[in-house]
Amino acid sequence: MTKRAMITGITGQDGSYLAEFLLARGYEVHGVVRRASSFNTHRIDHLRRDPHDPANRLHLHYGDLSDGSRLACLVDDIRPDEVYNLAAQSHVRVSFDEPVHTADITATGTARLLEAVRRSCPEARFYQASSSELFGATPPPQDERTPFHPRSPYAAAKLFSYWMTRNHREGYGMFAVNGILFNHESPRRGETFVTRKITRAAAAIAAGRETHVYLGNLDAVRDWGYAAEYVEGMWRMLQADEPDDFVLATGVGVTIREFLDVAFGTVGLDWRDHVRFDPRYLRPTEVDALIGDATKAREVLGWKPSVDGRGLAKLMVEADLEAIEHAGRPWIDTVPLPSWNDPDTP
Ligand code: NAP
Ligand code: F7E
């Protein structure tokens, strides 16, 4: 039997890798895409086929986590075996500017989707994209037993979703799990997160197209892993015998200065000559250090990452250099649309 997966946030970094992973395993994949005035599917365009082809297994549907009735209809129509809730207002700094919107999407949106699943297909397995930001001010190493201390509207919203997911597991017996993922990056990472901002800048400066980049706090420590490896961990959580919550992390802490060393070092530059400070990138409350302990995921799920923050810095700069060489447009990462594209169906 072909398994059917529903992914919210399929157009994001993780959604694109997860869709790729599931399609390669024979799944029928249903992605929820929010309506935008410009194309927002560039991360998954390479996976798309003619929707009229009976062999097509990737189906996209308009939907938004703010619209509970639409989510209920989609779940009822699709009848998924597995639901991956990856959609979110996912930027921590932006969550201080838009706390109410962040709560509506990143917190209440999860409740809307969980309720839609509970009503129509409570036997579906549900993955919630929880975050190491839940730990916030609690010092590392952090694992599944570490107390939460959220330090941003984003983290507070994710905390609500974490407990709603557990509540649906404990209260209704649903197979609903939290993946507590530490930062994970890739060449598909959004351009406003610090790793991609740095690797794009290093590549553009090396190519002579830019001279400097503005950053905020360089003292933070993060445990950066590779997104392509983390989506397999998400899938493994839903294949487990029992529903449970898991940390995914590399266990290696890297400061932003160290990430800059490797990124700029990859193109033979010294970042100190090119990085300027802008207080706009500071946060009212900062998360100083996140370093995860993923022992439980290794022991129970057999999941083990192979790329850490330093490896990622090199990999991402090389990808950004290649993008500049081939596209010639370092700040615009567009992929040509397939000729059959119909703007009315995302
Ligand atoms: P991302 O690249 O920012 O993708 C977020 C996705 O959510 C995009 O597809 C976005 O659509 C969609 N979205 C935003 N608002 C929506 C709405 N109102 N309705 C429906 N869809 C909406 O995030 P990511 O890095 O892939 O992360 C995936 C999930 O894991 C997120 O929930 C994030 O908070 C969480 N997480 C990420 C990390 C990490 O390090 N990457 C770590 C822990 C947890 P558009 O493409 O149209 O913007
Ligand atoms: O910041 C510092 C910033 O925005 C990392 C999301 O995926 O991971 C991500 O959240 C650090 C922070 O990621 C700039 O202050 C310095 O200390 O790349 P970031 P994040 O806040 O850790 C978690 C696990 C998630 O769940 C989130 O969805 O870098 N920093 N200068 C900067 N950060 C940014 N964005 N821009 C700067 O110029």
CSV table of C-alpha atoms and ligand atoms in Angstrom, one decimal:
chain,number,residue,atom,x,y,z
A,1,MET,CA,0.0,0.0,0.0
A,2,THR,CA,1.3,3.5,-0.9
A,3,LYS,CA,1.6,5.6,2.2
A,4,ARG,CA,0.2,9.1,2.1
A,5,ALA,CA,1.9,12.0,3.8
A,6,MET,CA,0.7,15.5,4.4
A,7,ILE,CA,3.3,18.2,4.9
A,8,THR,CA,2.6,21.8,6.0
A,9,GLY,CA,5.5,24.1,5.3
A,10,ILE,CA,6.5,22.1,2.2
A,11,THR,CA,7.9,25.2,0.5
A,12,GLY,CA,10.4,25.7,3.4
A,13,GLN,CA,13.9,24.3,3.9
A,14,ASP,CA,12.8,21.2,5.8
A,15,GLY,CA,9.6,20.7,3.8
A,16,SER,CA,11.6,20.5,0.6
A,17,TYR,CA,14.1,17.9,1.9
A,18,LEU,CA,11.3,15.9,3.6
A,19,ALA,CA,9.2,15.8,0.4
A,20,GLU,CA,12.3,14.6,-1.5
A,21,PHE,CA,12.9,11.9,1.1
A,22,LEU,CA,9.3,10.6,1.2
A,23,LEU,CA,8.9,10.6,-2.6
A,24,ALA,CA,12.1,8.6,-2.9
A,25,ARG,CA,10.5,6.0,-0.5
A,26,GLY,CA,7.4,5.7,-2.6
A,27,TYR,CA,5.1,7.9,-0.6
A,28,GLU,CA,2.2,10.0,-2.1
A,29,VAL,CA,3.0,13.5,-0.8
A,30,HIS,CA,0.4,16.2,-0.2
A,31,GLY,CA,1.9,19.6,0.5
A,32,VAL,CA,0.1,22.7,1.8
A,33,VAL,CA,1.2,25.9,0.2
A,34,ARG,CA,0.1,29.4,1.3
A,35,ARG,CA,-1.1,31.7,-1.4
A,36,ALA,CA,1.4,34.4,-2.3
A,37,SER,CA,1.4,37.1,-5.0
A,38,SER,CA,4.7,35.7,-6.3
A,39,PHE,CA,5.9,32.1,-6.8
A,40,ASN,CA,7.0,30.6,-3.5
A,41,THR,CA,7.6,27.0,-4.6
A,42,HIS,CA,11.2,27.3,-5.8
A,43,ARG,CA,12.6,24.9,-3.3
A,44,ILE,CA,10.3,22.1,-4.5
A,45,ASP,CA,10.0,22.9,-8.2
A,46,HIS,CA,12.6,20.2,-9.1
A,47,LEU,CA,10.2,17.6,-7.5
A,48,ARG,CA,7.1,18.7,-9.5
A,49,ARG,CA,5.7,16.7,-12.4
A,50,ASP,CA,2.8,17.4,-14.7
A,51,PRO,CA,-0.2,17.2,-12.3
A,52,HIS,CA,-2.1,15.5,-15.2
A,53,ASP,CA,0.4,12.6,-15.3
A,54,PRO,CA,-1.2,9.6,-13.4
A,55,ALA,CA,2.3,8.7,-12.1
A,56,ASN,CA,2.6,12.1,-10.3
A,57,ARG,CA,2.9,11.5,-6.5
A,58,LEU,CA,3.4,15.1,-5.4
A,59,HIS,CA,0.1,17.1,-4.9
A,60,LEU,CA,0.0,20.7,-3.7
A,61,HIS,CA,-2.9,22.4,-2.1
A,62,TYR,CA,-3.5,26.0,-1.1
A,63,GLY,CA,-3.9,26.3,2.7
A,64,ASP,CA,-2.8,28.4,5.6
A,65,LEU,CA,-2.4,27.6,9.3
A,66,SER,CA,-4.6,30.6,10.1
A,67,ASP,CA,-7.6,28.9,8.4
A,68,GLY,CA,-8.9,26.1,10.5
A,69,SER,CA,-11.8,25.2,8.2
A,70,ARG,CA,-9.5,24.8,5.3
A,71,LEU,CA,-7.2,22.6,7.3
A,72,ALA,CA,-10.1,20.4,8.4
A,73,CYS,CA,-11.3,20.0,4.7
A,74,LEU,CA,-7.8,19.2,3.5
A,75,VAL,CA,-7.2,16.5,6.2
A,76,ASP,CA,-10.7,15.1,5.5
A,77,ASP,CA,-10.0,15.0,1.8
A,78,ILE,CA,-6.5,13.7,1.9
A,79,ARG,CA,-6.9,11.2,4.7
A,80,PRO,CA,-3.1,11.1,5.4
A,81,ASP,CA,-1.3,8.2,7.1
A,82,GLU,CA,1.3,10.7,8.3
A,83,VAL,CA,1.1,14.5,9.0
A,84,TYR,CA,4.2,16.6,9.3
A,85,ASN,CA,3.5,20.0,10.7
A,86,LEU,CA,6.5,22.1,9.6
A,87,ALA,CA,4.7,25.4,8.8
A,88,ALA,CA,5.5,28.3,11.1
A,89,GLN,CA,6.6,31.9,11.4
A,90,SER,CA,10.0,30.5,12.1
A,91,HIS,CA,12.2,33.5,12.5
A,92,VAL,CA,13.1,34.3,16.1
A,93,ARG,CA,14.0,38.0,15.6
A,94,VAL,CA,10.9,38.6,13.6
A,95,SER,CA,8.8,37.1,16.3
A,96,PHE,CA,9.6,40.1,18.6
A,97,ASP,CA,8.2,42.4,15.9
A,98,GLU,CA,5.2,40.2,15.1
A,99,PRO,CA,4.4,38.3,18.4
A,100,VAL,CA,0.6,38.1,17.7
A,101,HIS,CA,1.0,36.8,14.2
A,102,THR,CA,3.7,34.3,15.4
A,103,ALA,CA,1.3,33.1,18.1
A,104,ASP,CA,-1.5,32.7,15.6
A,105,ILE,CA,0.5,30.6,13.1
A,106,THR,CA,3.2,28.9,15.2
A,107,ALA,CA,1.0,28.2,18.3
A,108,THR,CA,-2.7,28.3,17.4
A,109,GLY,CA,-2.0,26.9,13.9
A,110,THR,CA,-0.8,23.7,15.5
A,111,ALA,CA,-4.0,23.4,17.6
A,112,ARG,CA,-6.1,23.9,14.4
A,113,LEU,CA,-4.2,21.1,12.6
A,114,LEU,CA,-4.2,18.7,15.6
A,115,GLU,CA,-8.0,19.2,15.9
A,116,ALA,CA,-8.5,18.6,12.2
A,117,VAL,CA,-6.6,15.4,12.4
A,118,ARG,CA,-8.3,14.3,15.7
A,119,ARG,CA,-11.7,14.8,14.1
A,120,SER,CA,-11.1,13.2,10.7
A,121,CYS,CA,-8.4,10.6,11.0
A,122,PRO,CA,-7.1,10.2,14.6
A,123,GLU,CA,-5.2,7.2,13.6
A,124,ALA,CA,-2.8,9.3,11.4
A,125,ARG,CA,0.7,9.8,12.9
A,126,PHE,CA,1.5,13.4,13.7
A,127,TYR,CA,4.9,15.1,13.7
A,128,GLN,CA,5.3,18.5,15.4
A,129,ALA,CA,8.3,20.6,14.5
A,130,SER,CA,9.4,21.5,18.0
A,131,SER,CA,12.6,23.4,18.6
A,132,SER,CA,15.7,23.7,20.8
A,133,GLU,CA,14.5,27.3,21.3
A,134,LEU,CA,12.2,25.8,24.0
A,135,PHE,CA,15.3,25.4,26.2
A,136,GLY,CA,16.2,29.0,25.8
A,137,ALA,CA,18.0,30.2,28.9
A,138,THR,CA,18.6,26.7,30.3
A,139,PRO,CA,22.4,26.0,29.9
A,140,PRO,CA,23.7,23.1,27.7
A,141,PRO,CA,23.8,20.2,27.2
A,142,GLN,CA,20.1,19.9,26.6
A,143,ASP,CA,18.1,16.7,26.1
A,144,GLU,CA,14.5,15.5,26.4
A,145,ARG,CA,14.5,16.0,30.2
A,146,THR,CA,16.0,19.5,30.3
A,147,PRO,CA,13.6,22.2,31.7
A,148,PHE,CA,12.2,24.6,29.2
A,149,HIS,CA,12.8,28.4,29.5
A,150,PRO,CA,11.6,30.1,26.3
A,151,ARG,CA,13.2,33.5,25.5
A,152,SER,CA,11.2,34.8,22.6
A,153,PRO,CA,7.6,35.0,21.3
A,154,TYR,CA,8.6,32.3,18.8
A,155,ALA,CA,9.8,30.0,21.5
A,156,ALA,CA,6.7,30.6,23.7
A,157,ALA,CA,4.5,29.8,20.6
A,158,LYS,CA,6.5,26.5,20.1
A,159,LEU,CA,6.1,25.7,23.7
A,160,PHE,CA,2.3,25.8,23.4
A,161,SER,CA,2.5,23.6,20.3
A,162,TYR,CA,4.8,21.2,22.2
A,163,TRP,CA,2.2,20.7,25.0
A,164,MET,CA,-0.8,20.6,22.6
A,165,THR,CA,1.0,17.7,20.8
A,166,ARG,CA,1.7,15.9,24.0
A,167,ASN,CA,-1.9,16.6,25.2
A,168,HIS,CA,-3.3,15.0,22.1
A,169,ARG,CA,-1.1,12.0,22.7
A,170,GLU,CA,-2.0,11.6,26.3
A,171,GLY,CA,-5.6,12.7,26.2
A,172,TYR,CA,-6.8,11.1,22.9
A,173,GLY,CA,-4.2,8.3,22.4
A,174,MET,CA,-3.0,9.8,19.1
A,175,PHE,CA,0.4,9.0,17.7
A,176,ALA,CA,1.5,12.6,18.1
A,177,VAL,CA,5.2,13.3,18.6
A,178,ASN,CA,7.6,16.3,19.1
A,179,GLY,CA,10.9,16.4,17.3
A,180,ILE,CA,12.9,18.9,19.4
A,181,LEU,CA,15.4,19.9,16.7
A,182,PHE,CA,18.5,21.9,17.2
A,183,ASN,CA,19.4,24.4,14.4
A,184,HIS,CA,19.8,22.7,11.1
A,185,GLU,CA,21.0,24.4,7.9
A,186,SER,CA,21.7,23.7,4.2
A,187,PRO,CA,22.2,25.5,0.9
A,188,ARG,CA,18.3,25.9,1.0
A,189,ARG,CA,18.3,27.7,4.4
A,190,GLY,CA,16.4,31.0,4.4
A,191,GLU,CA,18.6,33.9,3.5
A,192,THR,CA,17.9,35.8,6.8
A,193,PHE,CA,19.1,33.1,9.2
A,194,VAL,CA,22.7,33.8,10.3
A,195,THR,CA,24.4,30.8,8.6
A,196,ARG,CA,23.0,31.5,5.1
A,197,LYS,CA,23.5,35.2,5.6
A,198,ILE,CA,27.2,34.6,6.3
A,199,THR,CA,27.8,32.0,3.5
A,200,ARG,CA,26.0,34.1,0.9
A,201,ALA,CA,28.1,37.1,2.0
A,202,ALA,CA,31.4,35.2,1.9
A,203,ALA,CA,30.6,33.9,-1.6
A,204,ALA,CA,29.4,37.3,-2.9
A,205,ILE,CA,32.5,39.1,-1.4
A,206,ALA,CA,34.9,36.5,-2.8
A,207,ALA,CA,33.2,37.0,-6.2
A,208,GLY,CA,33.7,40.8,-6.0
A,209,ARG,CA,30.0,41.5,-5.9
A,210,GLU,CA,29.8,42.8,-2.3
A,211,THR,CA,32.3,44.2,0.2
A,212,HIS,CA,30.7,43.6,3.6
A,213,VAL,CA,27.8,42.2,5.7
A,214,TYR,CA,26.0,43.5,8.8
A,215,LEU,CA,25.5,41.1,11.7
A,216,GLY,CA,24.4,41.3,15.4
A,217,ASN,CA,25.6,39.2,18.3
A,218,LEU,CA,28.6,37.1,17.4
A,219,ASP,CA,28.9,35.4,20.8
A,220,ALA,CA,26.0,33.0,20.6
A,221,VAL,CA,26.8,29.3,20.4
A,222,ARG,CA,24.7,27.0,18.3
A,223,ASP,CA,24.6,23.3,17.5
A,224,TRP,CA,24.2,23.4,13.7
A,225,GLY,CA,23.4,20.2,11.8
A,226,TYR,CA,22.5,19.4,8.2
A,227,ALA,CA,18.8,19.7,7.3
A,228,ALA,CA,18.9,16.8,4.8
A,229,GLU,CA,19.9,14.4,7.6
A,230,TYR,CA,17.4,15.8,10.1
A,231,VAL,CA,14.3,15.1,7.9
A,232,GLU,CA,15.2,11.4,8.1
A,233,GLY,CA,15.0,11.7,11.9
A,234,MET,CA,11.5,13.2,11.6
A,235,TRP,CA,10.4,10.2,9.5
A,236,ARG,CA,12.0,7.7,11.9
A,237,MET,CA,10.0,9.2,14.8
A,238,LEU,CA,6.8,8.4,13.0
A,239,GLN,CA,8.0,4.8,12.2
A,240,ALA,CA,8.7,4.1,15.9
A,241,ASP,CA,6.7,1.4,17.8
A,242,GLU,CA,5.6,4.0,20.4
A,243,PRO,CA,4.9,7.7,20.1
A,244,ASP,CA,7.6,9.7,22.0
A,245,ASP,CA,9.5,13.0,21.9
A,246,PHE,CA,13.1,13.2,20.6
A,247,VAL,CA,16.0,15.7,20.5
A,248,LEU,CA,17.9,15.8,17.2
A,249,ALA,CA,21.3,17.4,17.4
A,250,THR,CA,25.0,16.9,16.6
A,251,GLY,CA,26.3,17.6,20.1
A,252,VAL,CA,28.9,20.0,18.7
A,253,GLY,CA,28.7,23.7,19.8
A,254,VAL,CA,30.1,26.3,17.4
A,255,THR,CA,30.2,30.1,18.0
A,256,ILE,CA,29.2,32.5,15.2
A,257,ARG,CA,32.8,33.7,15.2
A,258,GLU,CA,34.0,30.1,14.5
A,259,PHE,CA,31.4,29.7,11.7
A,260,LEU,CA,32.7,33.0,10.2
A,261,ASP,CA,36.3,31.7,10.4
A,262,VAL,CA,35.4,28.6,8.4
A,263,ALA,CA,33.0,30.3,5.9
A,264,PHE,CA,35.4,33.2,5.0
A,265,GLY,CA,38.4,30.9,5.3
A,266,THR,CA,36.9,28.7,2.6
A,267,VAL,CA,37.3,31.6,0.1
A,268,GLY,CA,40.6,32.7,1.5
A,269,LEU,CA,39.3,35.8,3.3
A,270,ASP,CA,39.5,37.1,6.9
A,271,TRP,CA,35.9,37.9,8.1
A,272,ARG,CA,37.1,40.7,10.4
A,273,ASP,CA,37.8,42.8,7.2
A,274,HIS,CA,34.2,42.4,6.0
A,275,VAL,CA,31.8,42.1,9.0
A,276,ARG,CA,30.1,45.2,10.4
A,277,PHE,CA,27.9,45.5,13.5
A,278,ASP,CA,24.2,46.5,13.3
A,279,PRO,CA,22.2,46.6,16.6
A,280,ARG,CA,19.0,45.9,14.6
A,281,TYR,CA,20.0,42.3,14.5
A,282,LEU,CA,20.1,42.0,18.3
A,283,ARG,CA,17.2,40.5,20.2
A,284,PRO,CA,15.6,41.9,23.4
A,285,THR,CA,16.4,38.5,25.0
A,286,GLU,CA,19.1,36.3,23.5
A,287,VAL,CA,19.6,32.5,23.7
A,288,ASP,CA,23.3,32.2,24.5
A,289,ALA,CA,24.1,28.6,24.0
A,290,LEU,CA,22.3,25.5,22.6
A,291,ILE,CA,24.2,22.2,22.4
A,292,GLY,CA,22.0,19.1,22.2
A,293,ASP,CA,22.4,15.5,23.4
A,294,ALA,CA,20.7,13.2,20.9
A,295,THR,CA,21.6,10.0,22.7
A,296,LYS,CA,17.9,8.9,22.9
A,297,ALA,CA,17.4,9.3,19.1
A,298,ARG,CA,20.5,7.3,18.4
A,299,GLU,CA,19.6,4.5,20.8
A,300,VAL,CA,15.8,4.3,20.0
A,301,LEU,CA,15.6,5.4,16.4
A,302,GLY,CA,19.1,4.6,15.1
A,303,TRP,CA,19.5,8.2,13.9
A,304,LYS,CA,23.0,9.7,13.8
A,305,PRO,CA,24.1,12.9,12.0
A,306,SER,CA,27.5,13.2,10.2
A,307,VAL,CA,27.9,16.9,9.5
A,308,ASP,CA,28.5,19.5,12.2
A,309,GLY,CA,28.6,23.4,12.1
A,310,ARG,CA,32.1,23.6,10.6
A,311,GLY,CA,31.3,21.1,7.9
A,312,LEU,CA,28.2,23.0,7.1
A,313,ALA,CA,30.0,26.4,6.8
A,314,LYS,CA,32.2,24.9,4.1
A,315,LEU,CA,29.4,23.0,2.3
A,316,MET,CA,27.2,26.1,2.3
A,317,VAL,CA,29.8,28.5,1.0
A,318,GLU,CA,30.7,26.1,-1.8
A,319,ALA,CA,27.0,25.9,-2.8
A,320,ASP,CA,26.6,29.7,-2.7
A,321,LEU,CA,29.8,30.1,-4.8
A,322,GLU,CA,28.4,27.7,-7.4
A,323,ALA,CA,25.1,29.5,-7.4
A,324,ILE,CA,26.9,32.8,-8.2
A,325,GLU,CA,29.0,31.2,-10.9
A,326,HIS,CA,26.0,29.5,-12.6
A,327,ALA,CA,23.2,32.0,-12.1
A,328,GLY,CA,25.4,35.2,-11.9
A,329,ARG,CA,22.8,36.6,-9.5
A,330,PRO,CA,24.0,36.1,-6.0
A,331,TRP,CA,21.1,37.6,-4.2
A,332,ILE,CA,18.3,36.1,-6.3
A,333,ASP,CA,17.9,32.3,-6.0
A,334,THR,CA,15.3,31.6,-8.6
A,335,VAL,CA,14.8,28.4,-10.5
A,336,PRO,CA,13.1,28.5,-13.9
A,337,LEU,CA,9.5,27.3,-13.7
A,338,PRO,CA,8.5,24.2,-15.7
A,339,SER,CA,6.6,25.0,-18.9
A,340,TRP,CA,3.4,23.4,-17.7
A,341,ASN,CA,3.1,25.6,-14.7
A,342,ASP,CA,-0.4,26.9,-14.1
A,343,PRO,CA,-0.4,29.9,-11.9
A,344,ASP,CA,-3.9,28.9,-10.5
A,345,THR,CA,-2.5,25.7,-9.0
A,346,PRO,CA,0.5,26.2,-6.9
B,1,NAP,P1,11.2,27.8,7.0
B,1,NAP,O1,12.2,27.5,5.9
B,1,NAP,O2,11.0,29.1,7.5
B,1,NAP,O3,9.8,27.2,6.4
B,1,NAP,C1,8.6,27.6,7.0
B,1,NAP,C2,7.4,27.1,6.2
B,1,NAP,O4,6.2,27.4,6.8
B,1,NAP,C3,7.4,27.6,4.8
B,1,NAP,O5,6.9,26.7,3.9
B,1,NAP,C4,6.4,28.7,4.9
B,1,NAP,O6,5.8,29.1,3.7
B,1,NAP,C5,5.4,28.1,5.8
B,1,NAP,N1,4.4,29.0,6.4
B,1,NAP,C6,4.7,30.1,7.1
B,1,NAP,N2,3.6,30.7,7.5
B,1,NAP,C7,2.6,29.9,7.1
B,1,NAP,C8,1.2,29.9,7.3
B,1,NAP,N3,0.5,31.0,7.9
B,1,NAP,N4,0.4,29.0,6.7
B,1,NAP,C9,1.0,27.9,6.1
B,1,NAP,N5,2.3,27.8,5.9
B,1,NAP,C10,3.1,28.8,6.4
B,1,NAP,O7,11.5,26.8,8.2
B,1,NAP,P2,12.4,25.5,8.3
B,1,NAP,O8,13.8,25.9,8.6
B,1,NAP,O9,12.1,24.6,7.1
B,1,NAP,O10,11.8,24.8,9.6
B,1,NAP,C11,10.6,23.9,9.5
B,1,NAP,C12,9.9,23.9,10.9
B,1,NAP,O11,10.8,23.5,11.9
B,1,NAP,C13,9.4,25.2,11.4
B,1,NAP,O12,8.2,25.0,12.1
B,1,NAP,C14,10.5,25.7,12.3
B,1,NAP,O13,10.0,26.7,13.2
B,1,NAP,C15,11.0,24.4,12.9
B,1,NAP,N6,12.3,24.4,13.4
B,1,NAP,C16,13.3,24.7,12.5
B,1,NAP,C17,14.7,24.6,12.9
B,1,NAP,C18,15.8,24.9,12.0
B,1,NAP,O14,16.9,25.1,12.5
B,1,NAP,N7,15.6,25.0,10.7
B,1,NAP,C19,14.9,24.1,14.2
B,1,NAP,C20,13.9,23.7,15.0
B,1,NAP,C21,12.6,23.8,14.6
B,1,NAP,P3,6.5,30.2,2.7
B,1,NAP,O15,7.5,29.3,1.9
B,1,NAP,O16,5.3,30.6,1.8
B,1,NAP,O17,7.1,31.2,3.5
B,2,F7E,O1,20.2,33.1,14.7
B,2,F7E,C1,22.7,35.4,16.0
B,2,F7E,C2,21.4,35.5,16.6
B,2,F7E,O2,18.3,33.5,13.2
B,2,F7E,C3,21.3,32.3,15.3
B,2,F7E,C4,15.4,29.0,13.6
B,2,F7E,O3,15.4,28.0,12.6
B,2,F7E,O4,16.9,27.9,15.0
B,2,F7E,C5,16.7,29.1,14.3
B,2,F7E,O5,16.6,30.2,15.2
B,2,F7E,C6,22.1,33.2,16.2
B,2,F7E,C7,21.3,34.0,17.2
B,2,F7E,O6,18.6,31.2,14.2
B,2,F7E,C8,22.7,37.8,13.2
B,2,F7E,O7,21.3,36.5,17.6
B,2,F7E,C9,23.9,37.4,14.9
B,2,F7E,O8,22.0,34.0,18.5
B,2,F7E,O9,20.1,32.0,12.5
B,2,F7E,P1,19.3,32.5,13.6
B,2,F7E,P2,18.0,31.0,15.7
B,2,F7E,O10,17.5,32.2,16.3
B,2,F7E,O11,18.9,30.1,16.5
B,2,F7E,C10,15.9,27.5,16.0
B,2,F7E,C11,16.3,26.2,16.5
B,2,F7E,C12,14.6,27.6,15.4
B,2,F7E,O12,13.7,26.8,15.9
B,2,F7E,C13,14.2,28.7,14.5
B,2,F7E,O13,13.1,28.4,13.8
B,2,F7E,O14,22.8,34.2,15.4
B,2,F7E,N1,22.9,36.5,15.0
B,2,F7E,N2,23.8,38.2,13.8
B,2,F7E,C14,22.1,36.7,13.9
B,2,F7E,N3,21.0,36.1,13.5
B,2,F7E,C15,20.4,36.5,12.4
B,2,F7E,N4,19.3,35.9,11.9
B,2,F7E,N5,20.9,37.6,11.7
B,2,F7E,C16,22.0,38.3,12.0
B,2,F7E,O15,22.5,39.2,11.4
